[in-house]
Short mmCIF file of C-alpha atoms in Angstrom, two decimals:
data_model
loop_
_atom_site.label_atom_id
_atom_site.label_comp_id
_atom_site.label_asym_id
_atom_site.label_seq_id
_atom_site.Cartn_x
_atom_site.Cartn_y
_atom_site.Cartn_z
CA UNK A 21 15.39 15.87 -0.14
CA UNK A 22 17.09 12.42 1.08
CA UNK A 23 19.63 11.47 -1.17
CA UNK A 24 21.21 7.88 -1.17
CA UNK A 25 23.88 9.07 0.69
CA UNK A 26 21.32 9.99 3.83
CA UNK A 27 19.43 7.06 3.58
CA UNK A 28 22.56 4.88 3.77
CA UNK A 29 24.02 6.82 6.59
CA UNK A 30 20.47 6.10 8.35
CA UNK A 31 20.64 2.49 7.18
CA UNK A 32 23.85 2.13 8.63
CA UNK A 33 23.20 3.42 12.22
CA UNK A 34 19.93 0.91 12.49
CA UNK A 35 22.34 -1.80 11.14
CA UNK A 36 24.24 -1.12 13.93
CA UNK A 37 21.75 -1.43 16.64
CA UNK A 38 20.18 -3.98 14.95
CA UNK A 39 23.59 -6.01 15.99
CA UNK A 40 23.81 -4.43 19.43
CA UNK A 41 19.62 -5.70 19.85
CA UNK A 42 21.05 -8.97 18.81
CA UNK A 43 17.75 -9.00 16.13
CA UNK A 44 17.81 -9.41 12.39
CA UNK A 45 15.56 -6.52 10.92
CA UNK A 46 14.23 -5.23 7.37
CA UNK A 47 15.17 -1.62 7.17
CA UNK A 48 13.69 0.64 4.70
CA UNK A 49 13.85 4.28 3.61
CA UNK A 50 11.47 6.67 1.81
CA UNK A 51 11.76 10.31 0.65
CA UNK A 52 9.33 13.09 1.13
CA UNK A 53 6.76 11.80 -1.65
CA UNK A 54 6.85 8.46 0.19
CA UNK A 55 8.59 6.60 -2.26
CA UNK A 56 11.31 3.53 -1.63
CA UNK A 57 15.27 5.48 -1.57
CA UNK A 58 17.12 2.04 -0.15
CA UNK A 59 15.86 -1.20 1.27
CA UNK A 60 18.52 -4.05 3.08
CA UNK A 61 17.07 -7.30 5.08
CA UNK A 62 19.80 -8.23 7.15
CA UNK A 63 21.07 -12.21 7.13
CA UNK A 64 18.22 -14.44 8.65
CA UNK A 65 15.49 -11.40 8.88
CA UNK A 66 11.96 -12.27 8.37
CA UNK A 67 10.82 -12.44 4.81
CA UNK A 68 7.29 -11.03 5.57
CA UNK A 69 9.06 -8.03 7.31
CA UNK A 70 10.04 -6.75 3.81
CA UNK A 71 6.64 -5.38 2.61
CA UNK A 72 6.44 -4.42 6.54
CA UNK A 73 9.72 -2.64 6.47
CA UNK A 74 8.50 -0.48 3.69
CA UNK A 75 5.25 -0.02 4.53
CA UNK A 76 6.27 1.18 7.95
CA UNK A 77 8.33 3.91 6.58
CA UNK A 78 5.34 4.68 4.31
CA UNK A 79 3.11 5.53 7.12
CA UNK A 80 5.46 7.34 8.74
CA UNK A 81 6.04 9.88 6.11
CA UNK A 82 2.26 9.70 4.52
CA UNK A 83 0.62 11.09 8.22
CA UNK A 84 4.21 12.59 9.30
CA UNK A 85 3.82 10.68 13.01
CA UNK A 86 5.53 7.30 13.91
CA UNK A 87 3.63 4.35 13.54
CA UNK A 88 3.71 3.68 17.01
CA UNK A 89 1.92 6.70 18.03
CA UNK A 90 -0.51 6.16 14.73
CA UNK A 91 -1.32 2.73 16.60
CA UNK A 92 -2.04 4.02 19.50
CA UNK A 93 -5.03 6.07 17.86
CA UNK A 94 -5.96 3.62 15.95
CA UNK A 95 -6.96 0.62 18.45
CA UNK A 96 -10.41 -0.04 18.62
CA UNK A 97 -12.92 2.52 19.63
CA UNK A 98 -9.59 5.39 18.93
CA UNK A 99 -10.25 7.97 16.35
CA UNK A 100 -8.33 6.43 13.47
CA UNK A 101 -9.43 2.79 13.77
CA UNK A 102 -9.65 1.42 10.69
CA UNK A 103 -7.31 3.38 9.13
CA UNK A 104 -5.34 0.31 8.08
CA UNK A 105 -7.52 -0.89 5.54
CA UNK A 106 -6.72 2.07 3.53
CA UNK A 107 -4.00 3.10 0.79
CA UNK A 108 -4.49 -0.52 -0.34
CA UNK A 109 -3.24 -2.07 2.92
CA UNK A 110 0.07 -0.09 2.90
CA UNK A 111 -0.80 1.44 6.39
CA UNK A 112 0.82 -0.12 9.76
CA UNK A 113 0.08 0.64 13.01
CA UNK A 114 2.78 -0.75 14.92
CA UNK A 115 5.69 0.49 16.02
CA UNK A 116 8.93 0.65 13.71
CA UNK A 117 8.16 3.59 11.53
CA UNK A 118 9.25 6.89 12.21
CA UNK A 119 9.76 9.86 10.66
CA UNK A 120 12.47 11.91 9.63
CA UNK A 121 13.08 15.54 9.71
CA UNK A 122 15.18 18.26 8.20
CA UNK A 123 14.95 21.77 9.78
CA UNK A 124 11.66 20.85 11.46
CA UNK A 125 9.91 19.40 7.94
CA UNK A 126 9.48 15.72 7.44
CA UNK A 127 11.40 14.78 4.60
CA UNK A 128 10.67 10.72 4.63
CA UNK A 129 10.56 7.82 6.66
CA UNK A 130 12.28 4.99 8.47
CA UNK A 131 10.82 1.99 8.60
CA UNK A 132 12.03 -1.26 10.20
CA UNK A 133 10.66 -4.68 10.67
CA UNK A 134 12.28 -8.07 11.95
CA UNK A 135 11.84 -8.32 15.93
CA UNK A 136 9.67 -7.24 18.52
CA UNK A 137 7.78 -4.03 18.47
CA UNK A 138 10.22 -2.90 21.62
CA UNK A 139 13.19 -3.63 19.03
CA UNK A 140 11.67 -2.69 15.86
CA UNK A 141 11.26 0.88 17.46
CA UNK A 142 14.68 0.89 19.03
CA UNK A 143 16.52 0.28 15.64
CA UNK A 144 14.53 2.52 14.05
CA UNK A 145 15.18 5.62 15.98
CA UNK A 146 18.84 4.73 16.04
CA UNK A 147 18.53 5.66 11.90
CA UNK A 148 16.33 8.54 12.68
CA UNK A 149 18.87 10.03 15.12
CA UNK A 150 21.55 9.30 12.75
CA UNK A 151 19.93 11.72 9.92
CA UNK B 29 22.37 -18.15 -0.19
CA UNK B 30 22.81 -14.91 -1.37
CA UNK B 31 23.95 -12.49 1.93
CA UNK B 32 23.43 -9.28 2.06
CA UNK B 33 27.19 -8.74 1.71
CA UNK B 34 26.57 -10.55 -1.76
CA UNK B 35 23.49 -8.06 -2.40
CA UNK B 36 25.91 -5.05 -1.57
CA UNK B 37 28.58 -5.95 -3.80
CA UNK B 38 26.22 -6.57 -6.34
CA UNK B 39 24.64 -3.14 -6.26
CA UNK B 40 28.12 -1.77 -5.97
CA UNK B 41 29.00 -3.23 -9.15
CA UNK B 42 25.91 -1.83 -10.70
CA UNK B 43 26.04 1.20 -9.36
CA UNK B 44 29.37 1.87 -10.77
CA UNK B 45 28.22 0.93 -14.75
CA UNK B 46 25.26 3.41 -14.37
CA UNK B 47 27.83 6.00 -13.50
CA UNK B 48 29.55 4.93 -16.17
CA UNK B 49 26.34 5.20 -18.66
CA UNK B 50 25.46 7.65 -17.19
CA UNK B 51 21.88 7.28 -16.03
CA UNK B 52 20.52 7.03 -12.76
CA UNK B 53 18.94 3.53 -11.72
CA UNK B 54 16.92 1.55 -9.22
CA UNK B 55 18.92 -1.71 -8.49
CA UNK B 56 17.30 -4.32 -6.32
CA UNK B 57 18.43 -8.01 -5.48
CA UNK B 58 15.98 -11.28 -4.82
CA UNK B 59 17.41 -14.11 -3.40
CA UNK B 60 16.30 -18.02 -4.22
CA UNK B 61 12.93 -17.35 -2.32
CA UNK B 62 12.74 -14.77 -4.96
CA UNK B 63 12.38 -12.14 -1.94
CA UNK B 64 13.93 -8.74 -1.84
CA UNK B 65 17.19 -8.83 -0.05
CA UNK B 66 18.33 -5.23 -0.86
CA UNK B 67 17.11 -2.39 -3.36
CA UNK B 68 18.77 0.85 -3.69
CA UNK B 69 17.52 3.97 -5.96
CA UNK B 70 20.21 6.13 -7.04
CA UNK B 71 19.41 10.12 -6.56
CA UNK B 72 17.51 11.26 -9.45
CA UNK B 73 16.15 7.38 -10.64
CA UNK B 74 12.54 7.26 -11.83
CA UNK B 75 9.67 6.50 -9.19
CA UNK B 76 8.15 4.47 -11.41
CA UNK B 77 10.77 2.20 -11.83
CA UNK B 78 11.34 1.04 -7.85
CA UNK B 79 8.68 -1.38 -8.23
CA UNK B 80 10.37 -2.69 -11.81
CA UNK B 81 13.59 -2.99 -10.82
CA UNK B 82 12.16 -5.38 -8.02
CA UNK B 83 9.78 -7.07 -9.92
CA UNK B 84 12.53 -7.96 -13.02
CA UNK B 85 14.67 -9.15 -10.38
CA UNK B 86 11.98 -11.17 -8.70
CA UNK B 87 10.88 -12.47 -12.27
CA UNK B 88 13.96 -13.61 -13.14
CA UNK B 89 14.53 -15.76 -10.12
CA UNK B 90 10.57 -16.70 -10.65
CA UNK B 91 11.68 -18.34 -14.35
CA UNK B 92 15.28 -18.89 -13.78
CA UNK B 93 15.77 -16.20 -16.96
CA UNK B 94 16.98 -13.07 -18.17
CA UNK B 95 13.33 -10.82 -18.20
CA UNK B 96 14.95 -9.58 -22.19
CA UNK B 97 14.95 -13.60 -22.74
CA UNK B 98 11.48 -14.06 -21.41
CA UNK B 99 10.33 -10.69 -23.40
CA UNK B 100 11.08 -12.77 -26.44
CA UNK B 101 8.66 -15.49 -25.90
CA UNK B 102 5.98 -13.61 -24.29
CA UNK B 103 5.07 -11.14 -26.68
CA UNK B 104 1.81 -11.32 -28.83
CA UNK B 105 2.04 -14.78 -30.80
CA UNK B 106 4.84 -16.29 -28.53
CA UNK B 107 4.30 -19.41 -26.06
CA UNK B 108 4.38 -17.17 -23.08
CA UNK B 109 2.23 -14.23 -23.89
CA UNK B 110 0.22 -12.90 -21.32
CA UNK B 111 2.60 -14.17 -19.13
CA UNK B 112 2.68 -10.40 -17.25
CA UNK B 113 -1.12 -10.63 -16.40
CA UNK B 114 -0.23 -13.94 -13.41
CA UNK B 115 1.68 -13.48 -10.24
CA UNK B 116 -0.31 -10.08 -9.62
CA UNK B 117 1.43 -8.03 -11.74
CA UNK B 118 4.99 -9.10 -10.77
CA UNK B 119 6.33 -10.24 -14.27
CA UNK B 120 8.29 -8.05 -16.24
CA UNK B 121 9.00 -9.13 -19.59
CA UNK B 122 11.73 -6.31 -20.76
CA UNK B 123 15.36 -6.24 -20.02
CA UNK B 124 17.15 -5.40 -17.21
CA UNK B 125 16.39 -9.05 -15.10
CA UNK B 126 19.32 -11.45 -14.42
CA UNK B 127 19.78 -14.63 -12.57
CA UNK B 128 22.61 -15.19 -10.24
CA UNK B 129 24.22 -18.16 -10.49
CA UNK B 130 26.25 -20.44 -8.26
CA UNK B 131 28.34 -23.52 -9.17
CA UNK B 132 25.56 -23.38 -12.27
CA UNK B 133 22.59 -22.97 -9.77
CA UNK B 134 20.22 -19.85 -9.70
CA UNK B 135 20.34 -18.65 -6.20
CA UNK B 136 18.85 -14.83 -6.56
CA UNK B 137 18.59 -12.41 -9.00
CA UNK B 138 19.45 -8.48 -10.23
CA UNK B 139 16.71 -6.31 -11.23
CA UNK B 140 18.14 -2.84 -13.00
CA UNK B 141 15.37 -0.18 -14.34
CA UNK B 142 15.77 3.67 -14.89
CA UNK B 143 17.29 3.80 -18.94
CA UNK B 144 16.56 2.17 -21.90
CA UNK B 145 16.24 -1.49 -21.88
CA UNK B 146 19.82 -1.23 -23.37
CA UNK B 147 20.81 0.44 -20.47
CA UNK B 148 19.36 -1.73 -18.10
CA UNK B 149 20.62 -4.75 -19.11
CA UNK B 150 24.19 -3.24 -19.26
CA UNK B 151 24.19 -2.36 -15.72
CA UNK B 152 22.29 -5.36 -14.48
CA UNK B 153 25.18 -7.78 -16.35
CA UNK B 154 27.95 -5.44 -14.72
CA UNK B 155 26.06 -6.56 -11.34
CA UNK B 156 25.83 -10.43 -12.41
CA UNK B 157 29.45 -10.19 -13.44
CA UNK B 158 30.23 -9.05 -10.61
CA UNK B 159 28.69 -12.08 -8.21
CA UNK C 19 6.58 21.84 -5.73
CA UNK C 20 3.24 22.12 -6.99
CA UNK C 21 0.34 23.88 -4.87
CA UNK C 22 -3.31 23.37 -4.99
CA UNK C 23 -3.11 26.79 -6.76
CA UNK C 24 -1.14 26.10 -9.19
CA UNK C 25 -2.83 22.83 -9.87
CA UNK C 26 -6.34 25.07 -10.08
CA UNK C 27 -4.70 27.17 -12.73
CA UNK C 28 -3.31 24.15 -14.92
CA UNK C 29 -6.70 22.45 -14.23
CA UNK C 30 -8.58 25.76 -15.11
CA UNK C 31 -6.57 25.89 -18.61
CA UNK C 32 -7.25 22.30 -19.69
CA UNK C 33 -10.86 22.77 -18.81
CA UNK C 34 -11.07 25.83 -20.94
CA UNK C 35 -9.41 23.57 -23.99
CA UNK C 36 -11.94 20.76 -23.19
CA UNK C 37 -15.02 23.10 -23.97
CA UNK C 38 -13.33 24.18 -26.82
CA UNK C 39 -12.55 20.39 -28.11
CA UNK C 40 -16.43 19.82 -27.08
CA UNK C 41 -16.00 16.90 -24.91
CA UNK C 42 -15.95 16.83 -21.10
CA UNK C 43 -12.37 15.17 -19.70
CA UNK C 44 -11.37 13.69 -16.20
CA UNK C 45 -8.21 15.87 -15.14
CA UNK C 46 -5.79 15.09 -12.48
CA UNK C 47 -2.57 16.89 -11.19
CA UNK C 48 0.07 14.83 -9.31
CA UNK C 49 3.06 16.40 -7.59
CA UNK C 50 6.91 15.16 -7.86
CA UNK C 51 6.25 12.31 -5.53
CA UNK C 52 3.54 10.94 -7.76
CA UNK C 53 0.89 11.84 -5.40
CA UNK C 54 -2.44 13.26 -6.08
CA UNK C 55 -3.08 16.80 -5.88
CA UNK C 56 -6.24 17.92 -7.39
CA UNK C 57 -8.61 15.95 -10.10
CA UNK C 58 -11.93 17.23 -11.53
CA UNK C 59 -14.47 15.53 -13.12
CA UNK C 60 -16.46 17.53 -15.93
CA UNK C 61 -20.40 17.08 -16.13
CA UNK C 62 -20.89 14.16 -18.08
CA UNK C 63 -16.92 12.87 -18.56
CA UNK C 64 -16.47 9.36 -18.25
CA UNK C 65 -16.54 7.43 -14.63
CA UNK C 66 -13.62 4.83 -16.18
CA UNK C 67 -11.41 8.17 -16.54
CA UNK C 68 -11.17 8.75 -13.24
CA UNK C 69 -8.42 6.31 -12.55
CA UNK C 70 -6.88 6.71 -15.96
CA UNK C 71 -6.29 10.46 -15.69
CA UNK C 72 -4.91 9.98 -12.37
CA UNK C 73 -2.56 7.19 -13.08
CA UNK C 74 -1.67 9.03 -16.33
CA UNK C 75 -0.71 11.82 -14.31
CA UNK C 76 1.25 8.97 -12.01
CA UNK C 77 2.69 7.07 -15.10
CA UNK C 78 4.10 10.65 -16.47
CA UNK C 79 5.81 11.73 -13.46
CA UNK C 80 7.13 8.29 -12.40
CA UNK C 81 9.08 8.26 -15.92
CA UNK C 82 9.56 11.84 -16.34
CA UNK C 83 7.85 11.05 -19.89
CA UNK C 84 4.23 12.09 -21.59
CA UNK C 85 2.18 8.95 -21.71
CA UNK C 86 2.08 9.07 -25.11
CA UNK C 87 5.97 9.04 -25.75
CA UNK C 88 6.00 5.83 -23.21
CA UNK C 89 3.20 4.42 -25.19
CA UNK C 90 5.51 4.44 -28.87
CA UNK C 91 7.75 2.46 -26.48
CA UNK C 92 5.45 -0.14 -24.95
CA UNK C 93 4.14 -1.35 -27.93
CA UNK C 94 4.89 -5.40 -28.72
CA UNK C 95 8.42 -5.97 -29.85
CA UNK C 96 9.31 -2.23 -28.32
CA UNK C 97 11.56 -1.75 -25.28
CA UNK C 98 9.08 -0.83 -22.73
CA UNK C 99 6.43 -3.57 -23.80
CA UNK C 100 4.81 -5.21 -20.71
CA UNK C 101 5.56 -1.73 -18.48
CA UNK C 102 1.51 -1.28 -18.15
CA UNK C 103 1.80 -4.97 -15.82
CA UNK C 104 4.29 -2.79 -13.39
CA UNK C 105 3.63 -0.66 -10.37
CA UNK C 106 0.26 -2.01 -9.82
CA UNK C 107 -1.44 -1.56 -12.75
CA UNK C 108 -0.77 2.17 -12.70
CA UNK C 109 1.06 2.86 -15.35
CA UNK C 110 -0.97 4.03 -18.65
CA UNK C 111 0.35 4.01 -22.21
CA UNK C 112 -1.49 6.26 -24.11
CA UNK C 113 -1.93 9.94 -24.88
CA UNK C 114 -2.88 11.98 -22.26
CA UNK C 115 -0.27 12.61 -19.14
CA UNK C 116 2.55 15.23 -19.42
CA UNK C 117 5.22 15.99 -16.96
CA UNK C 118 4.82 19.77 -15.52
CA UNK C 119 8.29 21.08 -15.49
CA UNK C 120 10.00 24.08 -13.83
CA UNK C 121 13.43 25.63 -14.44
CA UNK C 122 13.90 22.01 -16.16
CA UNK C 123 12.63 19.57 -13.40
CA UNK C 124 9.81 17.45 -13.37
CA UNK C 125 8.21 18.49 -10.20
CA UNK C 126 4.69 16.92 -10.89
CA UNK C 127 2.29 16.06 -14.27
CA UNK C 128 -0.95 16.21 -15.60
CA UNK C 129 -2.69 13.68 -16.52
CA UNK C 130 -6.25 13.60 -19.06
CA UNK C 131 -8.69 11.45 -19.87
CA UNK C 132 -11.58 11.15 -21.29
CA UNK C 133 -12.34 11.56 -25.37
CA UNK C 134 -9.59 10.28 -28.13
CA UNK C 135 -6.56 10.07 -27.63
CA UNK C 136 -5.68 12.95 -29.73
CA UNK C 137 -8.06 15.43 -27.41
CA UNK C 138 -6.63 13.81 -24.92
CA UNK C 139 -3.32 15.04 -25.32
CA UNK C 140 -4.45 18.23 -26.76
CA UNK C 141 -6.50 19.10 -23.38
CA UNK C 142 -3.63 17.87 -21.44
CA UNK C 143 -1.04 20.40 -23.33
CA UNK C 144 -3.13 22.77 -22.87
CA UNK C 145 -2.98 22.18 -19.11
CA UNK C 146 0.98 21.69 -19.45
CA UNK C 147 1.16 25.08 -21.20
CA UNK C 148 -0.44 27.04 -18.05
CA UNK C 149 1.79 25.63 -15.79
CA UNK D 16 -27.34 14.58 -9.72
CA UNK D 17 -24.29 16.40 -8.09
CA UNK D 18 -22.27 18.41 -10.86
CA UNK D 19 -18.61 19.74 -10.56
CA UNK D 20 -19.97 23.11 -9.71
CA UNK D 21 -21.57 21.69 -6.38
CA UNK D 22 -18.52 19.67 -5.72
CA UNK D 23 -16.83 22.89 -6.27
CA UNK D 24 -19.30 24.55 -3.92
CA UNK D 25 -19.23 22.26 -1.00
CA UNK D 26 -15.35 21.68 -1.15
CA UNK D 27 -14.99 25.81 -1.06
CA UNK D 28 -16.98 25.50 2.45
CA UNK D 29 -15.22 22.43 3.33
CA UNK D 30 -11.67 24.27 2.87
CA UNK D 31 -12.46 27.30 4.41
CA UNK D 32 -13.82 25.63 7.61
CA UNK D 33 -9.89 23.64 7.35
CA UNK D 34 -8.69 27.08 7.60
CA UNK D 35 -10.53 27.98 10.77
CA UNK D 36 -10.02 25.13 11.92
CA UNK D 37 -5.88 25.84 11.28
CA UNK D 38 -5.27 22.05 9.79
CA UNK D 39 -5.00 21.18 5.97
CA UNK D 40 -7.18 19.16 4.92
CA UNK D 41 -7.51 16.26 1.69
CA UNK D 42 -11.42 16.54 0.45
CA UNK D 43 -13.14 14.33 -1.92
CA UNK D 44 -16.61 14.59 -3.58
CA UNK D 45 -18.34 11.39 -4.77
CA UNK D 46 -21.35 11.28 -6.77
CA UNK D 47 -24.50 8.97 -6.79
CA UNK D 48 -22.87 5.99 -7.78
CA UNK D 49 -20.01 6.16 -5.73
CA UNK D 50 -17.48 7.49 -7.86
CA UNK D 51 -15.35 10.33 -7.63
CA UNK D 52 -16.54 13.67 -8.97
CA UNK D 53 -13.52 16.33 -7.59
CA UNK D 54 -10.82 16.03 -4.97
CA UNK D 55 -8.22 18.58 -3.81
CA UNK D 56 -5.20 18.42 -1.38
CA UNK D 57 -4.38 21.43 0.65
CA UNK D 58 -0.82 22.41 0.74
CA UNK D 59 0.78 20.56 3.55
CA UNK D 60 -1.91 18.00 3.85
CA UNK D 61 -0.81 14.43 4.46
CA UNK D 62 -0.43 12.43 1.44
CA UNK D 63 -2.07 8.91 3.29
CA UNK D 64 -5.30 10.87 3.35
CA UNK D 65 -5.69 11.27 -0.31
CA UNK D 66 -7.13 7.59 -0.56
CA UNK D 67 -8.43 8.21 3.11
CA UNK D 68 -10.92 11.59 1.97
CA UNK D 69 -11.75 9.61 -1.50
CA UNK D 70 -12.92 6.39 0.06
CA UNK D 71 -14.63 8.51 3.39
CA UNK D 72 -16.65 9.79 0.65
CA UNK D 73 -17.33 6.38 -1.12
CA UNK D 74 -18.34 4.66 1.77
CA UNK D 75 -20.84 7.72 2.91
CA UNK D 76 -22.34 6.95 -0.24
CA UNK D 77 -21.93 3.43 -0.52
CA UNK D 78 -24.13 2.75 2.85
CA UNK D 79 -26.04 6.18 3.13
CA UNK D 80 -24.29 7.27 6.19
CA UNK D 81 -21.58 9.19 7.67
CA UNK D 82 -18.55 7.44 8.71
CA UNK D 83 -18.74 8.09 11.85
CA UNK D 84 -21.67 6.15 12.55
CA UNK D 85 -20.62 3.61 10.38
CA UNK D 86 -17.57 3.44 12.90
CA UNK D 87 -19.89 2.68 15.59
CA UNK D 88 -21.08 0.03 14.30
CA UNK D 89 -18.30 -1.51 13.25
CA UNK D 90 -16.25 -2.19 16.60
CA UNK D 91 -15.33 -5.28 17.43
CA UNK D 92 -18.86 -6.85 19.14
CA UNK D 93 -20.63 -5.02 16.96
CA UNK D 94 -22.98 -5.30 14.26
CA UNK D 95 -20.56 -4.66 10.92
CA UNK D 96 -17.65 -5.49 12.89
CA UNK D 97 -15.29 -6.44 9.91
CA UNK D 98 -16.92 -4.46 7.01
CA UNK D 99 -13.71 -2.47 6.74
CA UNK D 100 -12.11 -5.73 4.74
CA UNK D 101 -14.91 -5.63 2.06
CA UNK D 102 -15.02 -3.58 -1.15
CA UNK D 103 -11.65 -4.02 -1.53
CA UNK D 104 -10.49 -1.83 1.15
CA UNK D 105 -12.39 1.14 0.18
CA UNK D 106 -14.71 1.28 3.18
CA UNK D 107 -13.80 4.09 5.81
CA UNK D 108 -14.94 3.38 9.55
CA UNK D 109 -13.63 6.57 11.05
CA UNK D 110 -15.10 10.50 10.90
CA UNK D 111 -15.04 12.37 8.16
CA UNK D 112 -17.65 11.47 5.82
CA UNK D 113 -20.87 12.36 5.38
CA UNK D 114 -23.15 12.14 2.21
CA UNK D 115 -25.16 15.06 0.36
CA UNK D 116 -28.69 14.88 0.26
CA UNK D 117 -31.17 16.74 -1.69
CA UNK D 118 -34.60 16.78 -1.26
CA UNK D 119 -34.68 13.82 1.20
CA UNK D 120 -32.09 11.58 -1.21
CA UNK D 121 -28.38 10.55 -0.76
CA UNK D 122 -26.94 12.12 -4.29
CA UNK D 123 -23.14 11.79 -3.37
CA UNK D 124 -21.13 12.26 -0.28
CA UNK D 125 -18.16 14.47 1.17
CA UNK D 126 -15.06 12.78 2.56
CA UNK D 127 -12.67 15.12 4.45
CA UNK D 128 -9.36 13.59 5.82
CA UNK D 129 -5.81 15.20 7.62
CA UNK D 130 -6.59 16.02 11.12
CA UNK D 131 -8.17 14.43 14.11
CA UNK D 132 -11.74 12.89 13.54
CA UNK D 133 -13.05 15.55 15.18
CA UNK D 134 -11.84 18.32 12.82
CA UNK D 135 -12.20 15.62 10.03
CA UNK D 136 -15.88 15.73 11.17
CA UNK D 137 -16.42 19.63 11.14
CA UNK D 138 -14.82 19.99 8.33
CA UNK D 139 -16.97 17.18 6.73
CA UNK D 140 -19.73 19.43 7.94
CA UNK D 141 -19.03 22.37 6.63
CA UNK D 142 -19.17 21.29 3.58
CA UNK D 143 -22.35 19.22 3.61
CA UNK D 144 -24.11 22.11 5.12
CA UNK D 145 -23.04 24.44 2.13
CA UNK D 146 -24.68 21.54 -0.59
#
């Protein structure tokens, strides 16, 4: 279970780096089932980075890996290419989304959008560490 | 310009009246783009109502309206009906939407769903109100 | 939480009803994040029930509600009216899904399709009952 | 003509191979025309590759081959390079399905999805070799 509480506390800590990266982000939050907890876009983040943001954390939790690693598998010619045409073009392969765990079980997702994929992955496990 | 300082105390607001009422809701805010700025679902809010709250907030901003005023004049018979079938699916026409004003200008928007329209129109005005 | 097995036993139980009723029913089971467990198709039920069982089974979990209680709701002039343009186009509003409930908690639904309405929901209870 | 009791047949081989195999697996039965006969999700599979196992076993059926070859062909430089942005994102370019023949004739395909292609693949197998 994440509670709005947790996903706050999470929000909070990628806020914070967010500031420290000097980067504007969309950070989003979903529980086990994949589903949207909490959403912010910070002042001046990208508008497309919303649907990003939560489709991120989506990924994360629907194949429990981050979406960095999921991209990596998923270049052309790896085993999972083309897996982002599917789920109705809620699956993204770059890095931002990661997962987050409770006593070793994935429980939801982070996902953040708004920079570079560097930043984007930076931010995000700030929030994961902070669960 | 709604910030997401704005958005928070917004929520806030809202969050408090559903205590109050004592139902659980999704609260999300658009700003003037009509873009998500922040969307939070309180523990035990309906799934099915993340992408409603969103969408009454977006559709209010879209028309400038309340979604209950819209619902008025887009059901069967009324100048707008069918309205719900354009923007993909994004157009609520039941309460719970609100525009938020500035100096008489619509800058943003609440979206509120998880009760009874009654309900979500409550908390949604205790979030206007509180812009 | 729902397992495959006890989706196989609520899914064994509304099959049983649907030979009874005489007509062969698309049956899906979705678990408390909305997501898609199990779904049969019966020899010659229809192919346009596939997607309405399983967004039945959707629509009743995401609302905690049977389909056909949201469906009194979402009629023109009723509270709800317009829902069926939310989350996608997933959201049915007629007889058929129940929520699946243990020790009081929606933790998943069933959703059936595929004769009237009325063995719809009969099929679908029957389902509901075996949980 | 496949009929639930095949579909019921070949996903029994397909899940017991998942077992051996030690990796839970999503598998999804389409019949002749493409449409969706049975699916089941084994406990702890990921919830992305619902859609994933159901549209594997489309496109098998769609084009008359397994995904995996489709895949091939599909890489940038090649021949169908882009055919995972028709049908509306329902076409598969990765292992995991393969479609049922009898007597010579494509009736319906298998579409297995939750590990790596290569267990997707085997799994995928098992099941075709048990219709």
């Amino acid at each position: 279970m994440i509670t709005l509480q947790d996903a706050r506390r999470v929000i909070a800590a990628a806020e914070e780096k967010a500031g420290q990266v000097g980067q504007p982000m969309n950070i989003a939050i979903v529980d086990a089932g994949g589903n949207l907890v909490a959403h912010v876009r910070m002042d001046g983040a990208w508008v497309g980075s919303i649907d990003i943001s939560i489709n991120k954390a989506f990924t994360s939790r629907a194949f429990d890996i981050s979406t960095k690693q999921l991209g990596e598998n998923a270049q052309p010619g790896g085993q999972f290419y083309g897996i982002h045409a599917s789920n109705n073009g809620r699956i993204m392969i770059f890095a931002g989304g990661i997962p987050l765990t409770k006593e070793g079980k994935v429980v939801g997702a982070i996902g953040v959008s708004g920079g570079s994929g560097e930043q984007d992955q930076q931010v995000a496990q700030a929030g994961a560490d902070a669960f």
